[in-house]
Coordinates of C-alpha atoms in Angstrom, one line a residue:
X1 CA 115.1 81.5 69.1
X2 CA 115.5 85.4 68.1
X3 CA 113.5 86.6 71.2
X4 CA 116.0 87.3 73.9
X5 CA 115.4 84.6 77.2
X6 CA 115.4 86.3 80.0
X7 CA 115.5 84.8 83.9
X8 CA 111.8 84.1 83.8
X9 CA 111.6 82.3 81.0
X10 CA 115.1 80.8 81.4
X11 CA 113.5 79.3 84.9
X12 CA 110.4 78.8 83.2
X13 CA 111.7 76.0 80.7
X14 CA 112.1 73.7 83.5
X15 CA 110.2 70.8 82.5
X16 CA 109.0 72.1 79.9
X17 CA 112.1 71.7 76.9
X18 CA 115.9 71.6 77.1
X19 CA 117.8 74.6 76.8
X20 CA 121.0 75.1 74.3
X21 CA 124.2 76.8 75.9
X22 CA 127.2 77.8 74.3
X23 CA 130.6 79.2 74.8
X24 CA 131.6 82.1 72.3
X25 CA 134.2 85.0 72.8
X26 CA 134.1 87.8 70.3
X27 CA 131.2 89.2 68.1
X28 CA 132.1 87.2 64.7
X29 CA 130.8 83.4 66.5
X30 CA 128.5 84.9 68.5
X31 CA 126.5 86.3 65.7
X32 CA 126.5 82.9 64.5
X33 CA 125.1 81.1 67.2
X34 CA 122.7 83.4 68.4
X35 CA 119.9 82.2 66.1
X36 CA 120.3 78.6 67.8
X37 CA 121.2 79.1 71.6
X38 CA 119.3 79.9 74.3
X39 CA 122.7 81.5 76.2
X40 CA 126.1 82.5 75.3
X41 CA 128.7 81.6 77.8
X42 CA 131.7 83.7 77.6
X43 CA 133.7 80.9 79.8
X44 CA 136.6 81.3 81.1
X45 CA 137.8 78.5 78.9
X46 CA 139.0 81.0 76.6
X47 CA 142.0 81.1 78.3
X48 CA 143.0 77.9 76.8
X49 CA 141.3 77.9 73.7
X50 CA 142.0 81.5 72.8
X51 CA 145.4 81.9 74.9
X52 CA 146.7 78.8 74.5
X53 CA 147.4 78.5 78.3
X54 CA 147.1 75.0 79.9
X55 CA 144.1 75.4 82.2
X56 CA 141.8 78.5 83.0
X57 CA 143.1 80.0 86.1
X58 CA 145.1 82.8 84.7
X59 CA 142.3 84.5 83.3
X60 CA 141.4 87.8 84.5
X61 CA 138.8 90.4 85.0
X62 CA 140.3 92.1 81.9
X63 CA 140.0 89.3 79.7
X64 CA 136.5 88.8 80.6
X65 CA 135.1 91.8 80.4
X66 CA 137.1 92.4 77.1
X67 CA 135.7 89.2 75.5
X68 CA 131.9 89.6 76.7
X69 CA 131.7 93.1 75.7
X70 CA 132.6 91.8 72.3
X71 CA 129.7 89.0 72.7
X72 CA 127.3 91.1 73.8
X73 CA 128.4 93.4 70.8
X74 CA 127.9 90.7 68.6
X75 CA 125.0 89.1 70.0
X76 CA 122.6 91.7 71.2
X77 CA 119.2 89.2 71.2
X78 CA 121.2 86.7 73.6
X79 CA 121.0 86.0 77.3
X80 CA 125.0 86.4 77.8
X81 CA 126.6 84.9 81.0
X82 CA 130.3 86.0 82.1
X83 CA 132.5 83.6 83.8
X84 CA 134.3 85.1 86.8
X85 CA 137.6 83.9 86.7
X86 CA 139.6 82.3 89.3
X87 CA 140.4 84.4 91.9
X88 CA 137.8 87.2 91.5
X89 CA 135.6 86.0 94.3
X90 CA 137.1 84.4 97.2
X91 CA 135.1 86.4 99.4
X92 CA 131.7 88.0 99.1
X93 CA 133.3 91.6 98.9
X94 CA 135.7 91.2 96.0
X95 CA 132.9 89.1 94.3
X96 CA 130.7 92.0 94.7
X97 CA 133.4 94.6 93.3
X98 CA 134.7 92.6 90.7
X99 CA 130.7 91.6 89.6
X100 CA 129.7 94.7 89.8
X101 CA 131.9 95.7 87.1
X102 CA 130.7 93.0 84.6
X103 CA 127.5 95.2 85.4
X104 CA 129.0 98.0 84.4
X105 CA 131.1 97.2 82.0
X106 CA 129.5 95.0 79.8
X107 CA 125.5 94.6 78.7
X108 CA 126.0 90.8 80.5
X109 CA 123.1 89.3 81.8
X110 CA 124.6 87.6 84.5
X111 CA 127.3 86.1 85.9
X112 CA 128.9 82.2 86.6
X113 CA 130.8 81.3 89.6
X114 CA 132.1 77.9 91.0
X115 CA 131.3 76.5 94.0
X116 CA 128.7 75.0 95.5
X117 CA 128.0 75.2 100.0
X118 CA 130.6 77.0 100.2
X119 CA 130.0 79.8 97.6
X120 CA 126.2 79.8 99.1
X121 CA 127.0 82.6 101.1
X122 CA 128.7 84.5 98.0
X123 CA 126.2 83.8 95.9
X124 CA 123.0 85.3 98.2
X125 CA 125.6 88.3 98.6
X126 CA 125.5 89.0 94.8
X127 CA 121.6 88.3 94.3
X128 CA 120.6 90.5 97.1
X129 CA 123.2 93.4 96.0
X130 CA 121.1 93.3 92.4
X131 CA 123.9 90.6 90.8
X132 CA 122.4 87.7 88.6
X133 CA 124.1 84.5 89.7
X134 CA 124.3 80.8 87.5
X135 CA 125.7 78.1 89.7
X136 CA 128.4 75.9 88.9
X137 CA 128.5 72.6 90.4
X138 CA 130.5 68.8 89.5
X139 CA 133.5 69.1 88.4
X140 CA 135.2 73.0 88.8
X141 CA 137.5 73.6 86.1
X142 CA 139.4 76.5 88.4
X143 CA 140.1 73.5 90.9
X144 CA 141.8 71.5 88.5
X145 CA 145.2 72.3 90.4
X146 CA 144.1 71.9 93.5
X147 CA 142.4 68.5 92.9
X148 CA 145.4 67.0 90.7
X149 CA 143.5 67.3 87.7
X150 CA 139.9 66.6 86.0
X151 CA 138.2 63.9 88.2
X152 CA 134.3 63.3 87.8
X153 CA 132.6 63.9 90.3
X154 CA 129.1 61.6 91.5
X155 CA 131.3 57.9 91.6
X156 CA 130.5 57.3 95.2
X157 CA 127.2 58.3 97.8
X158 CA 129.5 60.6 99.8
X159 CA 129.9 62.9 96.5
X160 CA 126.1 61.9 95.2
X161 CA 125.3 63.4 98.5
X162 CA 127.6 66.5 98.2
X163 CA 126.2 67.1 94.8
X164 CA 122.7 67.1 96.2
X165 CA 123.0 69.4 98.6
X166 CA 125.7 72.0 96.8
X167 CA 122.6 71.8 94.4
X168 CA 120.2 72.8 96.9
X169 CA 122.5 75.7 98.4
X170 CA 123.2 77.3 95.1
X171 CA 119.4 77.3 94.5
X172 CA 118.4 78.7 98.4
X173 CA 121.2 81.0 97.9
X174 CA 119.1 82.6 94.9
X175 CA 121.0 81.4 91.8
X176 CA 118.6 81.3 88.9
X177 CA 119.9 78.1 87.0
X178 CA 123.3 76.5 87.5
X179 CA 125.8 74.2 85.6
X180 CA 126.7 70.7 86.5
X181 CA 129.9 69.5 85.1
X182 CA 131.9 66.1 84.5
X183 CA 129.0 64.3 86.7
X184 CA 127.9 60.7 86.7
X185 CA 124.3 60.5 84.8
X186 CA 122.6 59.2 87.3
X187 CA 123.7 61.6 89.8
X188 CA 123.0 64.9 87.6
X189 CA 119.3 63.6 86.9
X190 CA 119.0 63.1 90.6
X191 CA 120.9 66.6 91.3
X192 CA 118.6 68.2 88.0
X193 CA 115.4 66.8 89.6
X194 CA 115.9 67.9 93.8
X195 CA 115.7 71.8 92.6
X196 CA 113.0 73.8 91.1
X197 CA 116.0 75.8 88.8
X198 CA 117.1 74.8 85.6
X199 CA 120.2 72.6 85.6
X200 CA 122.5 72.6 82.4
X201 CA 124.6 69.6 81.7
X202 CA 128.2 69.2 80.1
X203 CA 129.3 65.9 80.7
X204 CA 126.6 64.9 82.7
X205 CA 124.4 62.8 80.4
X206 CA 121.2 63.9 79.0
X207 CA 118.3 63.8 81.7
X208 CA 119.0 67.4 83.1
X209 CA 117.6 70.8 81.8
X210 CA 120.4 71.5 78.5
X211 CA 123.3 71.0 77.7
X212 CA 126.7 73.1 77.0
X213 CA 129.7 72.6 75.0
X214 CA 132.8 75.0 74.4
X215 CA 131.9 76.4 70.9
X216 CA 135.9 75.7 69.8
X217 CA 135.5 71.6 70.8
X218 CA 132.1 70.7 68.9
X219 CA 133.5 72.3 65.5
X220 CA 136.4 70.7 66.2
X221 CA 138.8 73.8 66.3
X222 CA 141.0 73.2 69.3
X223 CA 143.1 70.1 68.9
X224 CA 144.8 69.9 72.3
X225 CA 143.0 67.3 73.6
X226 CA 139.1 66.4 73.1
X227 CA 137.0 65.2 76.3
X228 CA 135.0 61.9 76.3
X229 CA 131.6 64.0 76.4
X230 CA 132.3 66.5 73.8
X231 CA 130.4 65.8 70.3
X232 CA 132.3 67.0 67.4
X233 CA 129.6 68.4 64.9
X234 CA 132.5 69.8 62.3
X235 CA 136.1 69.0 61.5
X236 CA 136.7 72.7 62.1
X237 CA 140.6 72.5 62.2
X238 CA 140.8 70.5 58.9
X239 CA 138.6 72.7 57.3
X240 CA 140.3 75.7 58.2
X241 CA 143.9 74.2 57.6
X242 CA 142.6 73.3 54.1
X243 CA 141.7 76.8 53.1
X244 CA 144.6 78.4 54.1
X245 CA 146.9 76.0 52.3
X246 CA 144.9 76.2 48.7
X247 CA 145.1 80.3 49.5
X248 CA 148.9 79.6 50.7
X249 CA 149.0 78.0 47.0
X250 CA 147.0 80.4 45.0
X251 CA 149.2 82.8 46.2
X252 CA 152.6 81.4 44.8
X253 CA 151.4 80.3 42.2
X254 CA 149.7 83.9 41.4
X255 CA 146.2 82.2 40.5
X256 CA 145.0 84.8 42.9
X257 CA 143.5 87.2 43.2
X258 CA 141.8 86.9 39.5
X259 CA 140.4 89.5 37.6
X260 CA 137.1 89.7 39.4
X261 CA 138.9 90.1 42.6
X262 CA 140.8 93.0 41.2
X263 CA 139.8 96.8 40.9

């Protein structure tokens, strides 16, 4: 995967294979992943992993644009996404702005928002002011407050329906591909297949268009807590813990550095 996707062939895949998404933050990871993902997220949830805060909502436009210039710096073949963080586009003015500046700012392809009918409006705003838009529908990690915490979303008709047609706004209102979070299977494949866009899946089973995971949970680096639908493909913090303590003990003990680590 070293040729760069681009919208066209992002939509294009539709149907045709599954497309890999993942979170990174800074050039060192995204480096490493670019030979093996379709898309870089540089999601908000770096505020937890990287800042140790308890959920994402006090990221900010600094943040962002900090972190995904140092993706994009990092990995210059890959279709990079910035998260807007909470607060950044409550209305289709400040969304403009504060997008605008991820334009500006940073080589990002595009950006992510929240929302589904009632970001429709938001959304168009962006796409027809030259803004790149992926949806975000399920569950919204920025409403975690607001909701009393991480609920699934798809567990009755009234919220398969919802789904369906937040689904079909994001995609009238020109998104190119969207996200569908902590969903019930059934109701993602039904959301993946009512729209012509590509619909990536992360905790929503495995008959949509991809899949993403937060780069820090499937190598097993954050420890905080792991959700049900995150694979871990490493035991990342182990790993690293182990290093640093036989370095920690090299060290005292003064069996490094050796001679051929000495000039």
């Amino acid at each position: 995967m070293n040729k760069k996707m681009t919208i066209n062939s992002i939509q294009k895949s539709k149907g045709n294979r599954p497309l890999v998404m993942i979170t990174a933050y800074d050039a060192l990871f995204a480096k490493l992943f670019e030979s093996s993902a379709d898309m870089i997220l540089v999601g908000d949830s770096l505020n937890m992993s990287f800042a140790g805060r308890k959920d994402t909502l006090s990221a900010t436009m600094e943040q962002m644009i900090y972190h995904t210039k140092a993706v994009c710096t990092g990995a210059k073949n890959s279709f990079v996404i910035c998260d807007m963080p909470f607060g950044t586009y409550t209305n289709k003015e400040d969304a403009l702005k504060n997008s605008t500046r991820v334009f500006q700012e940073t080589d990002a392809d595009c950006v992510k928002i929240e929302g589904g009918q009632d970001r429709a409006t938001t959304i168009k705003h962006l796409v027809d002011n030259g803004i790149a838009v992926c949806g975000h529908i399920g569950l919204l990690p920025q409403s975690v407050r607001s909701e009393g915490g991480y609920k699934v979303k798809g567990k009755t008709e009234e919220e398969k329906i919802n789904l369906l047609k937040d689904a079909k706004a994001v995609e009238d209102a020109g998104a190119f591909c969207m996200v569908i979070e902590g969903a019930k299977a059934d109701v993602a494949k039904a959301v993946a297949s009512s729209v012509s866009i590509p619909v990536i899946g992360i905790g929503a089973g495995v008959d949509v268009d991809g899949q993403v995971l937060v780069f820090s949970d499937m190598l097993g680096l954050f420890e905080e807590f792991t959700p049900k639908f995150v694979k871990k493909y490493l035991d990342g913090a182990s790993l690293v813990r182990e290093a640093v303590k036989t370095y920690s003990d090299e060290v005292v003990n003064k069996s490094f550095p050796k001679v051929e680590h000495t000039y």
